[in-house]
Coordinates of N, CA and C in Angstrom, one line a residue:
X1 N 10.6 -73.4 18.3 CA 10.2 -74.5 19.2 C 8.9 -74.2 19.8
X2 N 8.7 -72.9 20.2 CA 7.4 -72.6 20.8 C 6.2 -72.8 19.9
X3 N 6.4 -72.4 18.6 CA 5.4 -72.5 17.6 C 5.0 -74.0 17.4
X4 N 6.0 -74.9 17.5 CA 5.8 -76.3 17.4 C 5.0 -76.8 18.6
X5 N 5.4 -76.4 19.8 CA 4.7 -76.8 21.0 C 3.2 -76.3 21.0
X6 N 3.0 -75.0 20.6 CA 1.7 -74.4 20.7 C 0.7 -75.1 19.8
X7 N 1.2 -75.6 18.7 CA 0.3 -76.2 17.7 C -0.3 -77.5 18.2
X8 N 0.2 -78.1 19.3 CA -0.4 -79.3 19.9 C -1.2 -79.0 21.2
X9 N -1.3 -77.7 21.5 CA -2.1 -77.3 22.8 C -3.5 -77.1 22.5
X10 N -4.4 -77.6 23.3 CA -5.8 -77.1 23.2 C -5.9 -75.6 23.5
X11 N -6.7 -74.9 22.7 CA -6.7 -73.5 22.8 C -7.3 -73.0 24.2
X12 N -8.4 -73.7 24.6 CA -9.1 -73.3 25.8 C -9.5 -71.8 25.7
X13 N -10.2 -71.5 24.7 CA -10.6 -70.1 24.4 C -12.1 -70.1 24.4
X14 N -12.7 -69.0 24.8 CA -14.2 -68.9 24.8 C -14.8 -69.2 23.5
X15 N -15.8 -70.0 23.5 CA -16.5 -70.4 22.2 C -17.3 -69.2 21.6
X16 N -17.4 -68.2 22.4 CA -18.1 -67.0 21.9 C -17.2 -66.0 21.2
X17 N -15.9 -66.3 21.2 CA -15.0 -65.5 20.5 C -15.1 -65.7 19.0
X18 N -15.2 -64.7 18.2 CA -15.4 -64.9 16.7 C -14.3 -65.7 16.1
X19 N -14.7 -66.7 15.3 CA -13.8 -67.6 14.6 C -13.1 -68.6 15.5
X20 N -13.5 -68.7 16.8 CA -12.9 -69.7 17.6 C -13.4 -71.1 17.2
X21 N -12.7 -72.2 17.6 CA -13.2 -73.5 17.3 C -14.5 -73.8 17.9
X22 N -15.3 -74.7 17.3 CA -16.7 -74.9 17.8 C -16.7 -75.3 19.3
X23 N -15.7 -76.0 19.8 CA -15.7 -76.5 21.2 C -14.8 -75.6 22.0
X24 N -14.2 -74.6 21.4 CA -13.3 -73.7 22.2 C -11.9 -74.3 22.4
X25 N -11.7 -75.5 21.9 CA -10.4 -76.3 22.2 C -9.6 -76.5 21.0
X26 N -10.1 -77.2 20.0 CA -9.3 -77.5 18.8 C -10.2 -77.4 17.6
X27 N -9.5 -77.1 16.5 CA -10.2 -77.0 15.2 C -10.3 -78.4 14.6
X28 N -11.4 -78.7 14.0 CA -11.5 -79.9 13.2 C -11.4 -79.6 11.7
X29 N -11.0 -80.5 10.9 CA -10.8 -80.2 9.4 C -12.1 -79.6 8.8
X30 N -13.2 -80.2 9.2 CA -14.5 -79.7 8.5 C -14.9 -78.3 9.0
X31 N -14.2 -77.7 9.9 CA -14.6 -76.4 10.4 C -14.1 -75.3 9.4
X32 N -13.3 -75.6 8.5 CA -12.8 -74.5 7.5 C -14.0 -73.9 6.8
X33 N -14.9 -74.7 6.4 CA -16.1 -74.1 5.7 C -16.9 -73.3 6.6
X34 N -17.0 -73.7 7.8 CA -17.8 -72.8 8.8 C -17.1 -71.5 9.0
X35 N -15.8 -71.5 9.1 CA -15.0 -70.2 9.3 C -15.2 -69.3 8.1
X36 N -15.0 -69.9 6.9 CA -15.1 -69.0 5.7 C -16.5 -68.5 5.5
X37 N -17.5 -69.2 5.9 CA -18.9 -68.8 5.7 C -19.2 -67.6 6.6
X38 N -18.4 -67.3 7.6 CA -18.6 -66.2 8.5 C -18.1 -64.9 8.0
X39 N -17.5 -64.9 6.8 CA -16.8 -63.7 6.2 C -17.2 -63.6 4.8
X40 N -17.0 -62.5 4.1 CA -16.3 -61.3 4.5 C -17.1 -60.5 5.4
X41 N -16.4 -59.5 6.1 CA -17.0 -58.7 7.2 C -16.9 -57.2 6.8
X42 N -17.9 -56.5 6.9 CA -17.8 -55.0 6.7 C -17.0 -54.4 7.7
X43 N -16.3 -53.3 7.4 CA -15.4 -52.7 8.4 C -16.1 -52.3 9.6
X44 N -17.3 -51.8 9.5 CA -18.1 -51.3 10.7 C -18.5 -52.5 11.6
X45 N -18.5 -53.7 11.1 CA -18.9 -54.9 11.8 C -17.7 -55.7 12.3
X46 N -16.5 -55.3 12.0 CA -15.3 -56.1 12.3 C -15.1 -56.0 13.8
X47 N -15.1 -57.2 14.5 CA -15.0 -57.3 15.9 C -13.6 -56.9 16.4
X48 N -13.5 -56.0 17.4 CA -12.2 -55.5 17.8 C -11.3 -56.6 18.4
X49 N -12.0 -57.7 18.9 CA -11.2 -58.8 19.4 C -10.4 -59.5 18.4
X50 N -10.7 -59.3 17.1 CA -9.9 -59.9 16.0 C -8.7 -59.1 15.6
X51 N -8.5 -58.0 16.2 CA -7.3 -57.2 15.9 C -6.1 -57.7 16.7
X52 N -5.0 -57.9 16.1 CA -3.8 -58.4 16.8 C -3.2 -57.4 17.6
X53 N -2.9 -57.7 18.8 CA -2.2 -56.8 19.7 C -1.0 -57.6 20.3
X54 N 0.2 -57.0 20.3 CA 1.4 -57.7 20.9 C 1.2 -57.9 22.4
X55 N 1.6 -59.1 22.8 CA 1.6 -59.4 24.2 C 0.3 -60.1 24.7
X56 N -0.7 -60.4 23.7 CA -1.9 -61.1 24.1 C -1.7 -62.6 24.2
X57 N -2.6 -63.3 24.9 CA -2.4 -64.7 25.1 C -2.6 -65.5 23.8
X58 N -3.5 -65.0 22.9 CA -3.9 -65.7 21.7 C -3.6 -64.8 20.5
X59 N -3.2 -65.4 19.4 CA -3.0 -64.7 18.2 C -4.2 -65.0 17.3
X60 N -4.9 -63.9 16.8 CA -6.1 -64.2 16.0 C -5.8 -64.6 14.6
X61 N -6.8 -65.1 13.9 CA -6.6 -65.4 12.5 C -6.2 -64.1 11.7
X62 N -5.6 -64.3 10.6 CA -5.2 -63.2 9.8 C -6.3 -62.8 8.9
X63 N -6.7 -61.5 8.9 CA -7.7 -61.0 8.0 C -7.1 -59.9 7.1
X64 N -7.6 -59.9 5.8 CA -7.1 -59.0 4.8 C -8.2 -58.1 4.4
X65 N -8.0 -56.8 4.6 CA -9.0 -55.8 4.2 C -8.8 -55.5 2.7
X66 N -9.7 -56.0 1.9 CA -9.4 -56.1 0.4 C -10.7 -56.0 -0.4
X67 N -10.5 -55.8 -1.7 CA -11.5 -56.0 -2.7 C -11.2 -57.2 -3.6
X68 N -12.2 -58.1 -3.8 CA -12.0 -59.0 -4.9 C -12.2 -58.3 -6.2
X69 N -11.3 -58.5 -7.1 CA -11.3 -57.8 -8.4 C -11.1 -58.8 -9.5
X70 N -12.0 -58.7 -10.5 CA -11.8 -59.6 -11.6 C -10.6 -59.3 -12.5
X71 N -9.9 -60.4 -12.9 CA -8.7 -60.2 -13.8 C -9.0 -59.3 -15.0
X72 N -10.1 -59.5 -15.6 CA -10.4 -58.8 -16.8 C -10.6 -57.3 -16.5
X73 N -11.2 -57.0 -15.4 CA -11.3 -55.6 -15.0 C -10.0 -54.9 -14.7
X74 N -9.1 -55.7 -14.0 CA -7.8 -55.1 -13.7 C -7.0 -54.9 -14.9
X75 N -7.1 -55.9 -15.9 CA -6.4 -55.7 -17.1 C -6.8 -54.4 -17.9
X76 N -8.1 -54.2 -17.8 CA -8.6 -52.9 -18.5 C -8.0 -51.7 -17.8
X77 N -7.9 -51.7 -16.5 CA -7.4 -50.5 -15.8 C -5.9 -50.4 -16.1
X78 N -5.1 -51.5 -16.1 CA -3.7 -51.5 -16.3 C -3.4 -51.0 -17.7
X79 N -4.1 -51.5 -18.7 CA -3.9 -51.0 -20.1 C -4.2 -49.5 -20.3
X80 N -5.2 -49.1 -19.6 CA -5.6 -47.7 -19.8 C -4.8 -46.7 -18.9
X81 N -4.3 -47.1 -17.7 CA -3.7 -46.2 -16.8 C -2.3 -46.5 -16.4
X82 N -1.9 -47.7 -16.5 CA -0.6 -48.1 -15.9 C 0.2 -49.1 -16.9
X83 N 0.3 -48.7 -18.2 CA 1.0 -49.6 -19.1 C 2.4 -49.8 -18.8
X84 N 3.1 -48.9 -18.1 CA 4.5 -49.0 -17.7 C 4.7 -50.1 -16.7
X85 N 3.6 -50.6 -16.0 CA 3.8 -51.6 -15.0 C 3.6 -53.0 -15.6
X86 N 3.3 -53.1 -16.8 CA 3.1 -54.4 -17.5 C 4.4 -55.3 -17.4
X87 N 4.2 -56.5 -17.0 CA 5.3 -57.5 -17.1 C 5.1 -58.5 -18.2
X88 N 6.1 -58.9 -18.8 CA 6.0 -59.8 -20.0 C 6.7 -61.1 -19.7
X89 N 6.3 -62.1 -20.6 CA 7.0 -63.4 -20.6 C 7.3 -63.7 -22.1
X90 N 8.1 -64.7 -22.3 CA 8.4 -65.1 -23.7 C 7.2 -65.6 -24.4
X91 N 7.0 -65.1 -25.6 CA 5.9 -65.5 -26.4 C 6.0 -67.0 -26.8
X92 N 4.9 -67.8 -26.4 CA 5.0 -69.2 -26.6 C 4.6 -69.7 -28.0
X93 N 4.3 -68.7 -28.9 CA 3.8 -69.1 -30.2 C 4.2 -68.0 -31.2
X94 N 4.2 -68.2 -32.4 CA 4.4 -67.1 -33.4 C 3.1 -66.4 -33.8
X95 N 3.2 -65.2 -34.0 CA 2.0 -64.4 -34.4 C 1.2 -64.0 -33.2
X96 N 0.0 -63.3 -33.5 CA -0.8 -62.8 -32.4 C -1.5 -63.8 -31.5
X97 N -2.1 -63.4 -30.4 CA -2.8 -64.3 -29.5 C -4.0 -64.9 -30.2
X98 N -4.2 -66.2 -30.2 CA -5.3 -66.8 -30.9 C -6.7 -66.3 -30.4
X99 N -7.7 -66.3 -31.2 CA -9.0 -65.9 -30.8 C -10.0 -67.0 -31.3
X100 N -10.7 -67.7 -30.4 CA -10.7 -67.5 -28.9 C -9.4 -67.9 -28.3
X101 N -9.2 -67.4 -27.1 CA -7.9 -67.7 -26.4 C -8.0 -69.0 -25.7
X102 N -7.1 -70.0 -26.0 CA -7.1 -71.3 -25.3 C -6.9 -71.1 -23.8
X103 N -7.4 -72.0 -23.0 CA -7.3 -71.9 -21.5 C -5.9 -71.7 -21.0
X104 N -4.9 -72.4 -21.6 CA -3.6 -72.3 -21.2 C -2.9 -70.9 -21.4
X105 N -3.6 -70.1 -22.2 CA -3.1 -68.8 -22.5 C -3.9 -67.7 -21.9
X106 N -4.8 -68.0 -20.9 CA -5.7 -67.0 -20.4 C -5.0 -65.8 -19.7
X107 N -3.9 -66.0 -19.2 CA -3.1 -65.0 -18.5 C -2.3 -64.1 -19.4
X108 N -2.2 -64.5 -20.7 CA -1.4 -63.7 -21.6 C -2.3 -62.6 -22.3
X109 N -1.7 -61.5 -22.7 CA -2.4 -60.5 -23.4 C -1.5 -59.6 -24.2
X110 N -2.1 -59.2 -25.4 CA -1.4 -58.3 -26.3 C -1.6 -56.9 -25.7
X111 N -0.7 -56.0 -26.0 CA -0.9 -54.6 -25.6 C -0.1 -53.6 -26.5
X112 N -0.7 -52.4 -26.7 CA 0.0 -51.4 -27.6 C 1.3 -51.1 -27.0
X113 N 2.2 -50.6 -27.9 CA 3.5 -50.2 -27.5 C 4.4 -51.2 -26.9
X114 N 4.1 -52.5 -27.1 CA 5.0 -53.5 -26.6 C 6.3 -53.4 -27.4
X115 N 7.4 -53.2 -26.6 CA 8.7 -52.9 -27.3 C 9.3 -54.1 -28.0
X116 N 8.8 -55.3 -27.7 CA 9.3 -56.6 -28.3 C 8.2 -57.5 -28.6
X117 N 7.3 -57.1 -29.5 CA 6.1 -57.9 -29.8 C 6.3 -59.2 -30.5
X118 N 7.5 -59.3 -31.1 CA 7.8 -60.6 -31.8 C 8.2 -61.7 -30.8
X119 N 8.8 -61.3 -29.7 CA 9.3 -62.3 -28.8 C 8.7 -62.3 -27.4
X120 N 7.9 -61.3 -27.0 CA 7.3 -61.2 -25.7 C 5.9 -60.8 -25.8
X121 N 5.2 -61.2 -24.7 CA 3.7 -60.9 -24.6 C 3.4 -60.6 -23.1
X122 N 2.4 -59.7 -22.9 CA 2.0 -59.4 -21.5 C 1.5 -60.6 -20.7
X123 N 1.8 -60.5 -19.4 CA 1.5 -61.7 -18.6 C 0.9 -61.2 -17.3
X124 N -0.4 -61.5 -17.1 CA -1.1 -61.0 -15.9 C -0.5 -61.6 -14.6
X125 N -0.1 -62.9 -14.6 CA 0.4 -63.5 -13.4 C 1.6 -62.8 -12.8
X126 N 2.3 -62.1 -13.7 CA 3.5 -61.4 -13.2 C 3.1 -59.9 -12.9
X127 N 2.2 -59.4 -13.7 CA 1.8 -57.9 -13.6 C 1.1 -57.6 -12.3
X128 N 0.1 -58.4 -12.0 CA -0.8 -58.1 -10.9 C -0.1 -58.1 -9.6
X129 N 0.7 -59.1 -9.2 CA 1.4 -59.0 -7.9 C 2.7 -58.2 -7.9
X130 N 3.0 -57.5 -9.0 CA 4.2 -56.7 -9.1 C 4.2 -55.5 -8.2
X131 N 5.3 -55.2 -7.5 CA 5.4 -54.0 -6.7 C 5.4 -52.8 -7.7
X132 N 5.8 -53.0 -8.9 CA 5.7 -51.9 -9.9 C 4.3 -51.4 -10.0
X133 N 3.3 -52.3 -10.1 CA 1.9 -51.9 -10.2 C 1.5 -51.1 -8.9
X134 N 1.9 -51.6 -7.8 CA 1.5 -51.0 -6.5 C 2.1 -49.6 -6.5
X135 N 3.3 -49.4 -6.9 CA 4.0 -48.1 -6.8 C 3.3 -47.2 -7.9
X136 N 2.9 -47.7 -9.0 CA 2.2 -46.9 -10.0 C 0.9 -46.4 -9.4
X137 N 0.1 -47.3 -8.8 CA -1.1 -46.9 -8.1 C -0.9 -45.8 -7.1
X138 N 0.1 -46.1 -6.2 CA 0.5 -45.1 -5.2 C 0.9 -43.7 -5.7
X139 N 1.7 -43.7 -6.8 CA 2.1 -42.5 -7.4 C 0.9 -41.7 -8.0
X140 N 0.0 -42.5 -8.6 CA -1.1 -41.9 -9.3 C -2.0 -41.0 -8.3
X141 N -2.1 -41.5 -7.1 CA -3.0 -40.8 -6.1 C -2.2 -40.1 -5.0
X142 N -0.8 -40.2 -5.1 CA 0.0 -39.6 -4.0 C -0.3 -40.3 -2.7
X143 N -0.4 -41.6 -2.7 CA -0.7 -42.4 -1.5 C 0.5 -42.3 -0.5
X144 N 0.2 -41.9 0.8 CA 1.3 -41.8 1.7 C 2.1 -43.1 1.9
X145 N 3.4 -42.9 2.2 CA 4.3 -44.1 2.3 C 3.8 -45.1 3.3
X146 N 3.2 -44.6 4.4 CA 2.8 -45.5 5.5 C 1.7 -46.5 5.1
X147 N 1.0 -46.2 3.9 CA 0.0 -47.1 3.5 C 0.5 -48.0 2.3
X148 N 1.6 -47.6 1.6 CA 2.0 -48.3 0.4 C 2.3 -49.8 0.7
X149 N 2.9 -50.1 1.8 CA 3.3 -51.5 2.1 C 2.1 -52.4 2.4
X150 N 0.9 -51.8 2.6 CA -0.3 -52.5 2.9 C -1.0 -53.0 1.6
X151 N -0.7 -52.3 0.5 CA -1.3 -52.6 -0.8 C -0.6 -53.7 -1.5
X152 N -1.4 -54.7 -1.8 CA -0.8 -55.9 -2.5 C -1.9 -56.7 -3.1
X153 N -1.5 -57.5 -4.2 CA -2.4 -58.4 -4.8 C -2.4 -59.8 -4.0
X154 N -3.6 -60.2 -3.5 CA -3.6 -61.3 -2.6 C -4.7 -62.3 -2.9
X155 N -4.5 -63.6 -2.6 CA -5.6 -64.6 -2.7 C -6.6 -64.4 -1.6
X156 N -7.9 -64.6 -2.0 CA -9.0 -64.4 -1.1 C -9.9 -65.6 -1.2
X157 N -10.9 -65.8 -0.3 CA -11.9 -66.8 -0.4 C -13.3 -66.2 -0.2
X158 N -14.3 -66.6 -0.9 CA -15.6 -66.2 -0.6 C -16.3 -67.0 0.5
X159 N -17.6 -66.8 0.7 CA -18.3 -67.6 1.8 C -18.3 -69.1 1.6
X160 N -18.2 -69.5 0.3 CA -18.1 -70.9 0.0 C -16.7 -71.5 -0.1
X161 N -15.8 -70.7 0.4 CA -14.3 -71.1 0.3 C -13.8 -71.3 -1.1
X162 N -14.5 -70.6 -2.0 CA -14.0 -70.6 -3.4 C -12.9 -69.5 -3.6
X163 N -11.8 -69.9 -4.2 CA -10.7 -69.0 -4.3 C -10.9 -67.9 -5.3
X164 N -10.3 -66.7 -5.1 CA -10.3 -65.6 -6.0 C -9.1 -64.7 -5.6
X165 N -8.9 -63.6 -6.3 CA -7.8 -62.7 -6.0 C -8.4 -61.3 -5.8
X166 N -7.6 -60.5 -5.2 CA -8.1 -59.1 -5.0 C -7.0 -58.2 -4.5
X167 N -7.3 -57.0 -4.3 CA -6.3 -56.0 -3.9 C -6.5 -55.7 -2.4
X168 N -5.5 -55.9 -1.6 CA -5.5 -55.7 -0.2 C -5.1 -54.2 0.1
X169 N -5.7 -53.6 1.1 CA -5.4 -52.3 1.6 C -5.2 -52.2 3.1
X170 N -5.0 -53.4 3.8 CA -4.8 -53.4 5.2 C -5.0 -54.8 5.7
X171 N -4.5 -55.0 7.0 CA -4.7 -56.3 7.7 C -5.0 -56.0 9.1
X172 N -5.5 -57.0 9.8 CA -5.8 -56.9 11.2 C -4.5 -57.0 12.1
X173 N -3.4 -57.4 11.4 CA -2.1 -57.4 12.1 C -1.4 -56.1 12.1
X174 N -1.8 -55.2 11.2 CA -1.1 -53.9 11.0 C -2.2 -52.8 11.2
X175 N -2.7 -52.3 10.1 CA -3.8 -51.3 10.2 C -4.3 -51.3 8.8
X176 N -5.3 -50.5 8.5 CA -5.8 -50.4 7.2 C -5.6 -48.9 6.7
X177 N -5.6 -48.8 5.3 CA -5.5 -47.5 4.7 C -6.8 -46.7 5.1
X178 N -6.6 -45.4 5.3 CA -7.7 -44.6 5.7 C -8.7 -44.4 4.6
X179 N -10.0 -44.1 5.0 CA -11.0 -44.0 4.0 C -10.8 -42.9 3.0
X180 N -10.1 -41.9 3.3 CA -9.8 -40.9 2.3 C -9.0 -41.5 1.1
X181 N -8.1 -42.3 1.4 CA -7.3 -42.9 0.3 C -8.0 -44.1 -0.3
X182 N -8.8 -44.8 0.4 CA -9.6 -45.9 -0.1 C -10.5 -45.3 -1.2
X183 N -11.1 -44.2 -0.9 CA -12.0 -43.6 -1.9 C -11.3 -43.2 -3.2
X184 N -10.0 -42.7 -3.0 CA -9.2 -42.4 -4.2 C -8.8 -43.6 -5.0
X185 N -8.5 -44.7 -4.3 CA -8.2 -46.0 -5.0 C -9.4 -46.5 -5.7
X186 N -10.6 -46.4 -5.1 CA -11.8 -46.8 -5.7 C -12.1 -46.1 -7.0
X187 N -11.8 -44.8 -7.0 CA -12.0 -44.0 -8.3 C -11.0 -44.4 -9.3
X188 N -9.7 -44.6 -9.0 CA -8.7 -45.1 -10.0 C -9.1 -46.5 -10.5
X189 N -9.5 -47.4 -9.6 CA -9.8 -48.7 -10.0 C -11.1 -48.9 -10.6
X190 N -11.9 -47.8 -10.6 CA -13.3 -47.8 -11.2 C -14.2 -48.9 -10.5
X191 N -14.2 -49.0 -9.2 CA -15.0 -49.9 -8.5 C -15.9 -49.1 -7.5
X192 N -17.1 -49.6 -7.2 CA -18.0 -48.9 -6.4 C -18.1 -49.4 -4.9
X193 N -17.7 -50.7 -4.8 CA -17.8 -51.3 -3.5 C -16.7 -50.9 -2.5
X194 N -17.0 -51.0 -1.2 CA -15.9 -50.8 -0.2 C -15.2 -52.1 0.0
X195 N -13.9 -52.0 0.4 CA -13.2 -53.3 0.7 C -13.9 -53.9 2.0
X196 N -13.7 -55.2 2.2 CA -14.2 -55.9 3.3 C -13.1 -56.8 3.9
X197 N -13.3 -57.3 5.1 CA -12.3 -58.1 5.8 C -12.5 -59.6 5.4
X198 N -11.5 -60.1 4.8 CA -11.5 -61.5 4.3 C -10.5 -62.4 5.1
X199 N -11.0 -63.5 5.5 CA -10.1 -64.5 6.2 C -9.0 -65.0 5.3
X200 N -7.8 -65.0 5.8 CA -6.7 -65.6 5.1 C -6.9 -67.1 4.8
X201 N -6.4 -67.5 3.7 CA -6.6 -68.9 3.3 C -5.8 -69.9 4.1
X202 N -4.7 -69.4 4.7 CA -3.8 -70.3 5.5 C -3.8 -70.0 7.0
X203 N -3.7 -68.8 7.3 CA -3.7 -68.4 8.7 C -5.1 -68.1 9.2
X204 N -5.9 -69.1 9.2 CA -7.3 -68.9 9.5 C -7.8 -69.3 10.9
X205 N -6.8 -69.7 11.8 CA -7.1 -70.2 13.1 C -6.5 -69.3 14.2
X206 N -7.2 -69.2 15.4 CA -6.6 -68.7 16.6 C -5.4 -69.6 17.0
X207 N -4.4 -69.0 17.5 CA -3.2 -69.7 18.0 C -2.9 -69.2 19.4
X208 N -2.5 -70.2 20.2 CA -1.9 -69.8 21.5 C -0.5 -69.2 21.4
X209 N -0.3 -68.1 22.0 CA 1.1 -67.5 22.0 C 1.8 -67.8 23.3
X210 N 1.2 -67.4 24.4 CA 1.7 -67.7 25.7 C 0.4 -67.9 26.6
X211 N 0.5 -68.6 27.7 CA 1.6 -69.3 28.3 C 1.7 -70.7 27.9
X212 N 2.7 -71.5 28.4 CA 2.8 -72.9 28.1 C 1.8 -73.7 29.0
X213 N 1.6 -75.0 28.7 CA 0.6 -75.8 29.4 C 0.5 -75.7 30.9
X214 N 1.6 -75.7 31.5 CA 1.6 -75.8 33.0 C 1.0 -74.5 33.6
X215 N 1.0 -73.4 32.8 CA 0.5 -72.1 33.3 C -1.0 -71.9 33.0
X216 N -1.7 -72.9 32.3 CA -3.0 -72.6 31.9 C -4.0 -73.5 32.7
X217 N -5.0 -72.9 33.4 CA -6.0 -73.7 34.1 C -6.8 -74.5 33.1
X218 N -7.1 -75.7 33.4 CA -7.7 -76.6 32.4 C -9.1 -76.1 32.0
X219 N -9.8 -75.3 32.8 CA -11.1 -74.9 32.5 C -11.1 -73.4 32.2
X220 N -10.0 -72.8 31.8 CA -9.9 -71.3 31.7 C -10.8 -70.8 30.7
X221 N -11.1 -71.5 29.6 CA -11.9 -70.9 28.5 C -13.4 -70.8 29.0
X222 N -13.8 -71.5 30.0 CA -15.2 -71.3 30.5 C -15.3 -70.0 31.3
X223 N -14.2 -69.4 31.7 CA -14.2 -68.2 32.6 C -13.9 -67.0 31.8
X224 N -13.9 -67.1 30.5 CA -13.5 -66.0 29.6 C -14.6 -65.8 28.5
X225 N -15.8 -65.6 29.0 CA -16.9 -65.5 28.0 C -17.0 -64.2 27.2
X226 N -16.4 -63.2 27.7 CA -16.6 -61.9 27.1 C -15.3 -61.3 26.4
X227 N -14.3 -62.0 26.4 CA -13.0 -61.5 25.8 C -12.0 -62.6 25.8
X228 N -10.8 -62.2 25.4 CA -9.6 -63.1 25.3 C -8.9 -63.2 26.6

């Protein structure tokens, strides 16, 4: 019930707070592009006010500490290092994958040692988000258990709000994997870039948590220029 009520409340948040609505009160539909254009953010530049802390008046947008990674690159890594994590689907045609590959089959792939090549074929849409792949990555580098739950395949958006996918290693609602293990993941994944903070595609707004309307001075956001 509180979530329903809070969605109708003006935020009354300082307009200087990162990713706040332009007027400090309510988000307009056209603001999504403005918000996405402000990210991704390097870890050293990530504003501490965007980190979620229990008991605060406002809940920040969700940010994912992640790398965008091309499907083709991930497939190369999986085939070379994690073949046991491959997930399959029923083969939709007889014989090998056509060349060139039709658009509707872009997520399908042939792979060596397929135990049922006549009836099944590798499927990226199942393999990439699989926890088996995460556990294979974690086992490969002995990633501590406290970080394993942070690693997952997630949707991301670039500055133009164009969708893509990547590997998450932290969020502003929890914590991020330490740099020691990020460097080990970079080596395994054969990527040079550091992960960055990406705004979530759905939870991209500040939300009021408490208090309810009768407890909020109508001009409170003008008195909060330097913090929440």
